[in-house]
Coordinates of C-alpha atoms in Angstrom, one line a residue:
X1 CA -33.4 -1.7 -3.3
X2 CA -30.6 0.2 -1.8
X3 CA -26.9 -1.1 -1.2
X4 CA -27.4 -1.8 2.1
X5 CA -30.0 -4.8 1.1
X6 CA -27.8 -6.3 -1.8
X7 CA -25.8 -8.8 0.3
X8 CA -25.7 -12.7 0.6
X9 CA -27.4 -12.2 4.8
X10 CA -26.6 -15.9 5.7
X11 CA -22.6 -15.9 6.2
X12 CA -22.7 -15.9 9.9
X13 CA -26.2 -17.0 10.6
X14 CA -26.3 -20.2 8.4
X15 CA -23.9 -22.9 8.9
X16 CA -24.7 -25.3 5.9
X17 CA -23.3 -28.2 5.0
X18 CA -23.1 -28.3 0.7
X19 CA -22.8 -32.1 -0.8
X20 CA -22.3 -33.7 -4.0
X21 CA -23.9 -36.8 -4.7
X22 CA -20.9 -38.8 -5.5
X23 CA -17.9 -36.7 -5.6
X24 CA -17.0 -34.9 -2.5
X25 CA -15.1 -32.3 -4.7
X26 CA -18.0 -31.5 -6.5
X27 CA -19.0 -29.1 -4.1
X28 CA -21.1 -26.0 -5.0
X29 CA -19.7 -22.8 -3.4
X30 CA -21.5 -21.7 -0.2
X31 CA -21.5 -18.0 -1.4
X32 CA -23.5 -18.6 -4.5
X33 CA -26.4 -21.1 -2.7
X34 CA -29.6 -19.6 -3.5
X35 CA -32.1 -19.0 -0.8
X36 CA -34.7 -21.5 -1.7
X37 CA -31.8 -24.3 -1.7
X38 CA -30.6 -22.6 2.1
X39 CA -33.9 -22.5 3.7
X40 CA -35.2 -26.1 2.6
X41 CA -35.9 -27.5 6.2
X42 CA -37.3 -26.2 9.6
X43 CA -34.2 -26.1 11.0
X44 CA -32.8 -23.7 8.7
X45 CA -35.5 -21.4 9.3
X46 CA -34.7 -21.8 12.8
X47 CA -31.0 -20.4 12.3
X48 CA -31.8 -17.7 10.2
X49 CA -34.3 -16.4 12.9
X50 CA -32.0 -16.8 15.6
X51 CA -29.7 -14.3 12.6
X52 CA -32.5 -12.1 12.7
X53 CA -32.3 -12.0 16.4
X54 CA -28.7 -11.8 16.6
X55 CA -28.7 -8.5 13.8
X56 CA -31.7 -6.8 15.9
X57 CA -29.4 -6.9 19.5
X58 CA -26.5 -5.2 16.9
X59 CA -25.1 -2.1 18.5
X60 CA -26.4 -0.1 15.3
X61 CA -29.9 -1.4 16.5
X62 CA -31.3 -2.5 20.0
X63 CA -27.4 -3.2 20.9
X64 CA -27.4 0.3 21.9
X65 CA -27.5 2.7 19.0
X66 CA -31.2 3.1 18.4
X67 CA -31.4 4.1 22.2
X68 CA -28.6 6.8 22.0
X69 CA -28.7 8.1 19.3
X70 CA -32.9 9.2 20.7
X71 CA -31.3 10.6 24.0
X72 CA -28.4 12.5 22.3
X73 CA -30.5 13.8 19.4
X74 CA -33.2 15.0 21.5
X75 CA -30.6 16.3 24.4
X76 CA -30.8 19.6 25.8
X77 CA -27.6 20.0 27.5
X78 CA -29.2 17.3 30.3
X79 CA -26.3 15.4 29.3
X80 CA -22.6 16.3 27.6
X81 CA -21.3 13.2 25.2
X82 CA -17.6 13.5 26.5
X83 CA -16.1 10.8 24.4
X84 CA -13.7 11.3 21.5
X85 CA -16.2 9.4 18.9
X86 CA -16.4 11.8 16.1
X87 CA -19.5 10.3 14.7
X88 CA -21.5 10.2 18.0
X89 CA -20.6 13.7 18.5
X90 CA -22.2 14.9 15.6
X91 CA -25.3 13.0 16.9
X92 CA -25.1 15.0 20.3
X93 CA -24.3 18.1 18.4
X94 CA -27.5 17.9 16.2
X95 CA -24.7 18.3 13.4
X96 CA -25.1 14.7 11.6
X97 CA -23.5 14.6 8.2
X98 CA -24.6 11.6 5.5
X99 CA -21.0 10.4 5.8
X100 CA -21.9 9.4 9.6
X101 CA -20.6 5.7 10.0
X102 CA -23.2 5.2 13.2
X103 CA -26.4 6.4 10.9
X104 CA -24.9 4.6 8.3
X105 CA -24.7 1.0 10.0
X106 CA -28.4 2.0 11.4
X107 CA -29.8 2.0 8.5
X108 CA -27.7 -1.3 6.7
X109 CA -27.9 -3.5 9.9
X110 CA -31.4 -2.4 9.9
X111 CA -32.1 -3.6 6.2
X112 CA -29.8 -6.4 6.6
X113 CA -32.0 -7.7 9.4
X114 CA -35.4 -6.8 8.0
X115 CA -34.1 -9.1 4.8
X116 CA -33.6 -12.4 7.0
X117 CA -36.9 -11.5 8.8
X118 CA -38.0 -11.4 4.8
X119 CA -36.4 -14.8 3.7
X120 CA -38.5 -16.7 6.8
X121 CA -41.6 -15.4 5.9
X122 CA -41.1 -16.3 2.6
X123 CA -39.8 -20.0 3.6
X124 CA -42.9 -20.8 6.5
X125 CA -44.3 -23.5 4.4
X126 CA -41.0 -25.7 5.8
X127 CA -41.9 -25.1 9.2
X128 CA -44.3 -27.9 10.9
X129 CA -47.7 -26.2 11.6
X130 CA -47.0 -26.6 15.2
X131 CA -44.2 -24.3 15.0
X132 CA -45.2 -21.8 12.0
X133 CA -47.5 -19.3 14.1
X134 CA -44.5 -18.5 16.5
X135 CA -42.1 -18.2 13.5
X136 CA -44.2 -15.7 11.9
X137 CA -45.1 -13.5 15.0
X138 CA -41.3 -13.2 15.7
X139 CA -40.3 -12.5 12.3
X140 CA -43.2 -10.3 12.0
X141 CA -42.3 -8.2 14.9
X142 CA -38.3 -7.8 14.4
X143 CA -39.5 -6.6 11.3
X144 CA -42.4 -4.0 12.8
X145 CA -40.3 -2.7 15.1
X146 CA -37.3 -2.2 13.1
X147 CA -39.4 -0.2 10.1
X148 CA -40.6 1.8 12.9
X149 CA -37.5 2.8 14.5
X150 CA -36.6 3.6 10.8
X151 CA -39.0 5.4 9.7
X152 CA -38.9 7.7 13.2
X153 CA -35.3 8.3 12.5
X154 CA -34.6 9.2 8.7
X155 CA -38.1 10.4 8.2
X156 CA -40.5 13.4 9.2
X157 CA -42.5 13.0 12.9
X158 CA -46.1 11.9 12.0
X159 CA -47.3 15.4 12.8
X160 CA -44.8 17.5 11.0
X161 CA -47.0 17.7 7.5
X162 CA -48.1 15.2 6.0
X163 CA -47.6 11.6 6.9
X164 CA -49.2 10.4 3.0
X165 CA -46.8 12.7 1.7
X166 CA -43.5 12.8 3.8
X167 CA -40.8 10.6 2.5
X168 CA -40.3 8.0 4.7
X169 CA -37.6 4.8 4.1
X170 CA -38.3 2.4 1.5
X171 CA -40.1 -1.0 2.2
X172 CA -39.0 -3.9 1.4
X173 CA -40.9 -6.8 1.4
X174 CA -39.6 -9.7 -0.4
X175 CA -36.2 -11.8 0.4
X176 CA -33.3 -10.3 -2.0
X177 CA -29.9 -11.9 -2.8
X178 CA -29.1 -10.7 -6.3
X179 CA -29.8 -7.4 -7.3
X180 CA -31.5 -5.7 -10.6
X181 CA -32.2 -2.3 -11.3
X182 CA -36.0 -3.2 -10.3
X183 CA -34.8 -3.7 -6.7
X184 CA -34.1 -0.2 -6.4
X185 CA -36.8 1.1 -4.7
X186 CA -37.6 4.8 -4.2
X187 CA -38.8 6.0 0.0
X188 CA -42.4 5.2 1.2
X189 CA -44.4 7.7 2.9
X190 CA -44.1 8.2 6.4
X191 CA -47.9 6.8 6.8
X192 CA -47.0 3.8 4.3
X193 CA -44.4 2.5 6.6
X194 CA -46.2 3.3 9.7
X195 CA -49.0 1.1 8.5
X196 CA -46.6 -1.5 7.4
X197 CA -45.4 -1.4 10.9
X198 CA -49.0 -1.6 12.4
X199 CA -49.8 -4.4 10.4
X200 CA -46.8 -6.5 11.3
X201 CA -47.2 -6.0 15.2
X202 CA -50.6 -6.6 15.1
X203 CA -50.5 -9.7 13.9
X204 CA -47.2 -10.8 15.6
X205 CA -49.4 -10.2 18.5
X206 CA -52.1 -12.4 17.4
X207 CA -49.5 -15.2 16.6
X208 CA -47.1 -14.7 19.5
X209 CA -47.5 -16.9 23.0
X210 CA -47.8 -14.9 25.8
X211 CA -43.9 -16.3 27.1
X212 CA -41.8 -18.6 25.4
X213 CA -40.4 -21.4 26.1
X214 CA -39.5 -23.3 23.1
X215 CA -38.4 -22.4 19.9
X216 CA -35.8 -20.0 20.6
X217 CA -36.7 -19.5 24.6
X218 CA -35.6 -16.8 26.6
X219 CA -35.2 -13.4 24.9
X220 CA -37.8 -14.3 22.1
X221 CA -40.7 -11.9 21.3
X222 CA -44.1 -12.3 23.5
X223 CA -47.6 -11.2 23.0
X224 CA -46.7 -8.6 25.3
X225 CA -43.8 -7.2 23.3
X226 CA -45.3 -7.0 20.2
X227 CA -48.6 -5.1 21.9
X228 CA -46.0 -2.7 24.1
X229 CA -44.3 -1.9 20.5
X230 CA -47.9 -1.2 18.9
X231 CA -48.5 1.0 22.1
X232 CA -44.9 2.9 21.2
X233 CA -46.2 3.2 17.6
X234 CA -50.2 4.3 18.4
X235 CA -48.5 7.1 20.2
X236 CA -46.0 8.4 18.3
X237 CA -49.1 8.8 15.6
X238 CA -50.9 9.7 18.2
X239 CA -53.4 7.8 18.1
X240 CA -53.9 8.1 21.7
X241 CA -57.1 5.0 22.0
X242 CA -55.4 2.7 20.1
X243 CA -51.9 3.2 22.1
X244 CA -54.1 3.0 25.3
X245 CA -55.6 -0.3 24.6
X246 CA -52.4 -1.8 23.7
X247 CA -50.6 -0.6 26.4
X248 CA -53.5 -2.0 29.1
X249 CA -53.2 -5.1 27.2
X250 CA -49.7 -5.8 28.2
X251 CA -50.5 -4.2 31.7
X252 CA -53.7 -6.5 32.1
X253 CA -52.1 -9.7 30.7
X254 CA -50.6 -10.9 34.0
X255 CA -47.0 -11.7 32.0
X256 CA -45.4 -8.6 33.7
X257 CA -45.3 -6.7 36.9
X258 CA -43.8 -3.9 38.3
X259 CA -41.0 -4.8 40.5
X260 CA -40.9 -2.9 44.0
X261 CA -37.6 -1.4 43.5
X262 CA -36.4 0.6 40.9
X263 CA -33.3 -0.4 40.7
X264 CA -34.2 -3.7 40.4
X265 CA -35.5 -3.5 37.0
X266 CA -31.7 -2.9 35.6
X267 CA -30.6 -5.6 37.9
X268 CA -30.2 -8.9 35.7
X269 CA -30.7 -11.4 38.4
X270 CA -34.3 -9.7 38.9
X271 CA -35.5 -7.6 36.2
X272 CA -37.1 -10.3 34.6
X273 CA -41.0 -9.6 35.3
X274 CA -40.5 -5.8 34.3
X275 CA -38.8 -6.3 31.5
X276 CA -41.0 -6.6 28.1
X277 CA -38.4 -7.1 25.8
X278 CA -34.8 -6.9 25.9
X279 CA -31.9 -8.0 24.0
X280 CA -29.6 -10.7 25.8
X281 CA -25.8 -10.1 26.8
X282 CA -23.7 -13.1 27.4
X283 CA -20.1 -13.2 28.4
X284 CA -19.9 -15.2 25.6
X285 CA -22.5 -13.2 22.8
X286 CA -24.4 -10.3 22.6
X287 CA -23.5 -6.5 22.6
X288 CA -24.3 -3.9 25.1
X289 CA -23.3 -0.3 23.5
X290 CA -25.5 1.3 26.3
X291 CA -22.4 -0.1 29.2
X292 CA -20.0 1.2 26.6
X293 CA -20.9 4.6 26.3
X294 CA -22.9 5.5 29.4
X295 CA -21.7 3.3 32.3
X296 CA -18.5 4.2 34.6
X297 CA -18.7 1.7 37.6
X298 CA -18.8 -1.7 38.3
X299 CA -17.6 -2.8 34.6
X300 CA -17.1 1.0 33.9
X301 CA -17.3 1.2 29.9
X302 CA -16.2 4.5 28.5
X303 CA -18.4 6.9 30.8
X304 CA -19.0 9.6 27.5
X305 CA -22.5 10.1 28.5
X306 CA -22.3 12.7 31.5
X307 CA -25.0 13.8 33.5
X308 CA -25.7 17.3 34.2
X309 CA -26.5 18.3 36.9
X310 CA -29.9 20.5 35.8
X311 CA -31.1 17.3 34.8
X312 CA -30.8 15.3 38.3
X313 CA -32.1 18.2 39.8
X314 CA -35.1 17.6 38.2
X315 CA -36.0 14.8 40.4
X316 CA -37.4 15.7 43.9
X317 CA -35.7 14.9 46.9
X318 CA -36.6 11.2 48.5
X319 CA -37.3 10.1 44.5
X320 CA -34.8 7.1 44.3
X321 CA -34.6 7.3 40.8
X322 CA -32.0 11.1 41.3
X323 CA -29.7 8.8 43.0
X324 CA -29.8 6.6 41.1
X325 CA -25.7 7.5 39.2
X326 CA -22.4 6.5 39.8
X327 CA -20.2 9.3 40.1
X328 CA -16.3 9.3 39.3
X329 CA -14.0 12.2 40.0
X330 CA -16.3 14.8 38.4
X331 CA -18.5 13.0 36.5
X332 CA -22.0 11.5 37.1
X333 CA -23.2 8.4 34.6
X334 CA -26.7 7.2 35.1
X335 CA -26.5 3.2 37.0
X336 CA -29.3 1.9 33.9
X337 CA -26.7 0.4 31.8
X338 CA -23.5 -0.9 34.9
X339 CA -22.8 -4.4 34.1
X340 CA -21.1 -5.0 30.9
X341 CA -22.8 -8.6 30.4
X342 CA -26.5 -6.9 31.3
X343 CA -29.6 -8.0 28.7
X344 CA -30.0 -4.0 27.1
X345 CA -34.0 -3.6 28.1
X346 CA -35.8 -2.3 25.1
X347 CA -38.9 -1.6 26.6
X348 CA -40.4 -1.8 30.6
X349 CA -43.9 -2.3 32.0
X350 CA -43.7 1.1 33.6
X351 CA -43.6 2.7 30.2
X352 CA -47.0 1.0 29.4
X353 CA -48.5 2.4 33.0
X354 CA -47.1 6.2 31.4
X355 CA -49.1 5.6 28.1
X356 CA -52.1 4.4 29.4
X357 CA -51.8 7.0 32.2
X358 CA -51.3 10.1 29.1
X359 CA -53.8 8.5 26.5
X360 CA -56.6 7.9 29.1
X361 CA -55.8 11.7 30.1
X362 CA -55.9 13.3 26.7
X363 CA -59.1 11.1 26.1
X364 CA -61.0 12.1 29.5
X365 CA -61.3 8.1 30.2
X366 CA -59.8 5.8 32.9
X367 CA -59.6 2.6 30.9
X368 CA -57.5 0.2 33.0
X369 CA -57.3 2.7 35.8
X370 CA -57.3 7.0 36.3
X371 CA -54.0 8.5 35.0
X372 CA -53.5 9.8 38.6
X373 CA -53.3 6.4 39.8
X374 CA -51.0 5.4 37.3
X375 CA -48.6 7.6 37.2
X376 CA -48.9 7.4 41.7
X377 CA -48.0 4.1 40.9
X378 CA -44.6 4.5 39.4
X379 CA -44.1 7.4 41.6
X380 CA -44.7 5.2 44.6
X381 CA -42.4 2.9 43.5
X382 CA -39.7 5.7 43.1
X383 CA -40.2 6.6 46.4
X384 CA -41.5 9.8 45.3
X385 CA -44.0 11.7 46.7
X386 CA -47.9 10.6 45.2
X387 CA -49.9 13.6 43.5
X388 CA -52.9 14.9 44.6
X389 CA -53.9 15.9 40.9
X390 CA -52.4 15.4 37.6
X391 CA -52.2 17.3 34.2
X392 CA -50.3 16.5 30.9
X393 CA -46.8 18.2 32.2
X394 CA -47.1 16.0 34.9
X395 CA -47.5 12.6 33.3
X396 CA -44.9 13.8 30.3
X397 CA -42.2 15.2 33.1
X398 CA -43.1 11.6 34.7
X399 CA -42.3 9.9 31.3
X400 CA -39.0 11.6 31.4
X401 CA -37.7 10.7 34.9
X402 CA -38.6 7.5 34.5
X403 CA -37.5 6.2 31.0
X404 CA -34.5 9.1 30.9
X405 CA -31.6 7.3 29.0
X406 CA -34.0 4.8 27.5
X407 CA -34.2 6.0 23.9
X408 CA -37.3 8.0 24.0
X409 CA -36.2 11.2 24.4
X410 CA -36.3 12.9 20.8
X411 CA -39.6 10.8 19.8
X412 CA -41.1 12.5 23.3
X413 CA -40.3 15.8 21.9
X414 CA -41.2 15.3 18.2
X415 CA -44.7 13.8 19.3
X416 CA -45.4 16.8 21.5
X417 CA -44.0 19.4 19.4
X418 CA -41.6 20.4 22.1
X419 CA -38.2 22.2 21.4
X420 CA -34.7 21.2 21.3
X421 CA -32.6 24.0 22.8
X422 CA -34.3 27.1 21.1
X423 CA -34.8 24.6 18.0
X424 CA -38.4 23.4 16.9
X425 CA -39.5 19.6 16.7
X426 CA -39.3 19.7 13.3
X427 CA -35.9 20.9 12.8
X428 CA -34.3 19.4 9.8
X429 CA -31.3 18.7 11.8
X430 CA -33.4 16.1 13.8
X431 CA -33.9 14.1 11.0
X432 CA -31.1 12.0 9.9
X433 CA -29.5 11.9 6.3
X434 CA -30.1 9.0 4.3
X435 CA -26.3 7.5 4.5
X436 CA -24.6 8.9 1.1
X437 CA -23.4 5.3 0.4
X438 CA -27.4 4.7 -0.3
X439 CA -27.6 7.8 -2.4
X440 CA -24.5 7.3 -4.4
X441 CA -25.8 3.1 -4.8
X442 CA -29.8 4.0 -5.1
X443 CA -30.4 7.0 -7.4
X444 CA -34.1 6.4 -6.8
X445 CA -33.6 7.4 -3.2
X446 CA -34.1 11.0 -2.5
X447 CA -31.9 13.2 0.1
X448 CA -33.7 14.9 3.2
X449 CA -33.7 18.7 3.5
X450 CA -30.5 20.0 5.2
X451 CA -28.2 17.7 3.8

């Protein structure tokens, strides 16, 4: 177990009330409460999955991190980061060093929030039976998703090598709140945590309601999120059927739709039906690192993220989607991420219509529908003009107008062996260190080359 894992992951997530029977100053120091004396009731699982919520929407996770630090790492001067942020610059340079404080907090926030996810799966026999299967679907897939975007991130691309053999990040299973020299666990393969992953998503999706209304409510995981997720994971192994069946599940379910206008689907008041899952900005909670660093209007952020303008001219002329920036003085920012108290989307029907619409292709099937309808369809929607034929640059180009400043820029490029620059896919520089406080704590853990 690395240092990252070794802390007490209630303070700010439990608020428990510690009584002596008798004597009011015999009171048993909240620090020291073991976690089979925390979780004891229903409701304590409750709070600690609302914890595991609250450290997934971190702006080291889906907060925002996880989603720049795939556009900058996989940018090809579409963008320049022009923000005085030392450790983001490195990211946008491709010149990460294991002393990063961003990578860093990815990967503890990450572990921190996998251990809660841990702690109520290990505490579902006090939740009522009417309750349980929602519990474990949502701890399930907090904890599916996050060990993929791990494992993408500090390990090799499923098709640089091999995935049985690759180091990947280690898995942790069990709830920890003390620490021996067992818990130190050395890195699973890249095909061990993928399958870890798999196996947590798929059966979040079996346990999972297709919308939620109790429990936690609005903002919980869905059916449909943790199938869009599997569809993002299939893919990235390329496992093209499997990602296309997962994706036409969500597509097919009926829980979603497209909405008419683009913009719409990064409006708050209406992107609700587009929208798969998203992490939810309050005034009052919630982070939004995507306003922070890419925004410059209406609650302007820092505007470091500047568009280029090679990249808008990418997008043909009546295609909404190229005007869709704010522009100040000399700058352009792309509109996605405006309102400082917007829900950050992690993932958008239209990104399901792309991988069914690539998977069907690269398989010669129509499952759902043909890829050239598909892909029409998000086109049509953008206002841009249909296709009369489609091949794989098509739908991938497509995939990048579309989802551009979403996150999945470097996986896109990894998974099709594309080039950063003049640098390959498998570049040791787009990888990310294992954070040197891990090294220097875990002496099990090995470094990754380059660094």
């Amino acid at each position: 177990m690395n240092s990252s894992i070794k802390q007490w992951l209630y303070a700010g997530t439990l608020s428990l009330s510690i009584m002596a029977c008798d004597n009011k100053l015999n009171v048993t120091p909240t620090q020291s409460i073991e976690a089979s004396q925390a979780l004891s009731t229903e409701q304590d699982v409750r709070i600690t999955l609302t914890g595991a919520y609250d450290g997934l929407g971190d702006v080291n996770l889906y907060g925002g991190a996880i989603q720049y630090i795939g556009d900058l790492m996989g940018d090809n001067r579409d963008v320049v980061f022009g923000g005085t942020f030392a450790t983001i610059d490195e990211i946008w340079r491709k010149t990460v060093t294991a002393s990063n404080t961003v990578t860093r907090d990815f990967w503890l926030d990450g572990y921190n929030t996998i251990n809660r996810t841990n702690n109520i799966l290990a505490a579902l026999d006090k939740v009522g039976t009417g309750n349980r299967p929602n519990f474990e679907g949502q701890a399930r897939f907090i904890r599916g998703a996050l060990y993929f975007e791990l494992v993408k991130a500090f390990g090799k691309s499923w098709s640089d090598g091999t995935p049985t053999a690759n180091p990947g990040v280690p898995l942790v299973l069990t709830p920890t709140s003390s620490v021996t020299d067992a818990d130190y666990k050395a890195r699973n393969t890249v095909a061990e945590v993928y399958a870890q992953a798999i196996d947590d998503l798929t059966k979040a999706e079996s346990l999972l309601p297709a919308t939620q209304t109790g429990v936690l409510g609005f903002g919980a995981a869905t059916k449909g999120a943790a199938a869009a997720t599997l569809a993002r994971v299939y893919l990235q192994q390329q496992n093209f059927a499997a990602a296309r069946d997962a994706a036409n599940r969500v597509i097919t379910s009926g829980t979603f739709s497209l909405l008419p206008n683009f913009a719409d689907a990064f409006n708050d008041a209406t992107k609700g039906p587009e929208v798969i899952f998203k992490v939810i900005v309050t005034d009052q909670d919630g982070s939004n690192d995507m306003n922070t660093f890419y925004a410059s209007a209406l609650n302007q952020g820092r505007g470091d993220v500047r568009v280029q303008t090679k990249f808008r001219q990418l997008y043909a002329a009546g295609d909404v989607r190229g005007t869709f920036f704010n522009t100040a003085g000399q700058n352009t920012f792309t509109s996605k991420f405006n309102d400082r108290y917007g829900d950050v989307p992690v993932v958008r029907l239209a990104e399901m219509y792309l991988i069914r619409a690539e998977a069907n292709f690269r398989l010669g099937t129509s499952t759902g529908d043909t890829p050239l309808n598909d892909v029409n369809r998000i086109r049509n929607r953008a206002k841009a003009a249909p296709l009369t034929t489609v091949d794989l640059a098509a739908i991938l180009l497509e995939r990048r107008l579309e989802l551009a400043f979403e996150g999945q820029q470097l996986p896109d490029i990894k998974r099709t062996a594309s080039t950063v620059g003049t640098a390959p896919f498998n570049s040791n520089n787009l990888v990310l260190p294992i954070p040197q406080r891990e090294i220097d704590t875990n002496k099990s853990l090995v470094q990754n080359p380059g660094y």
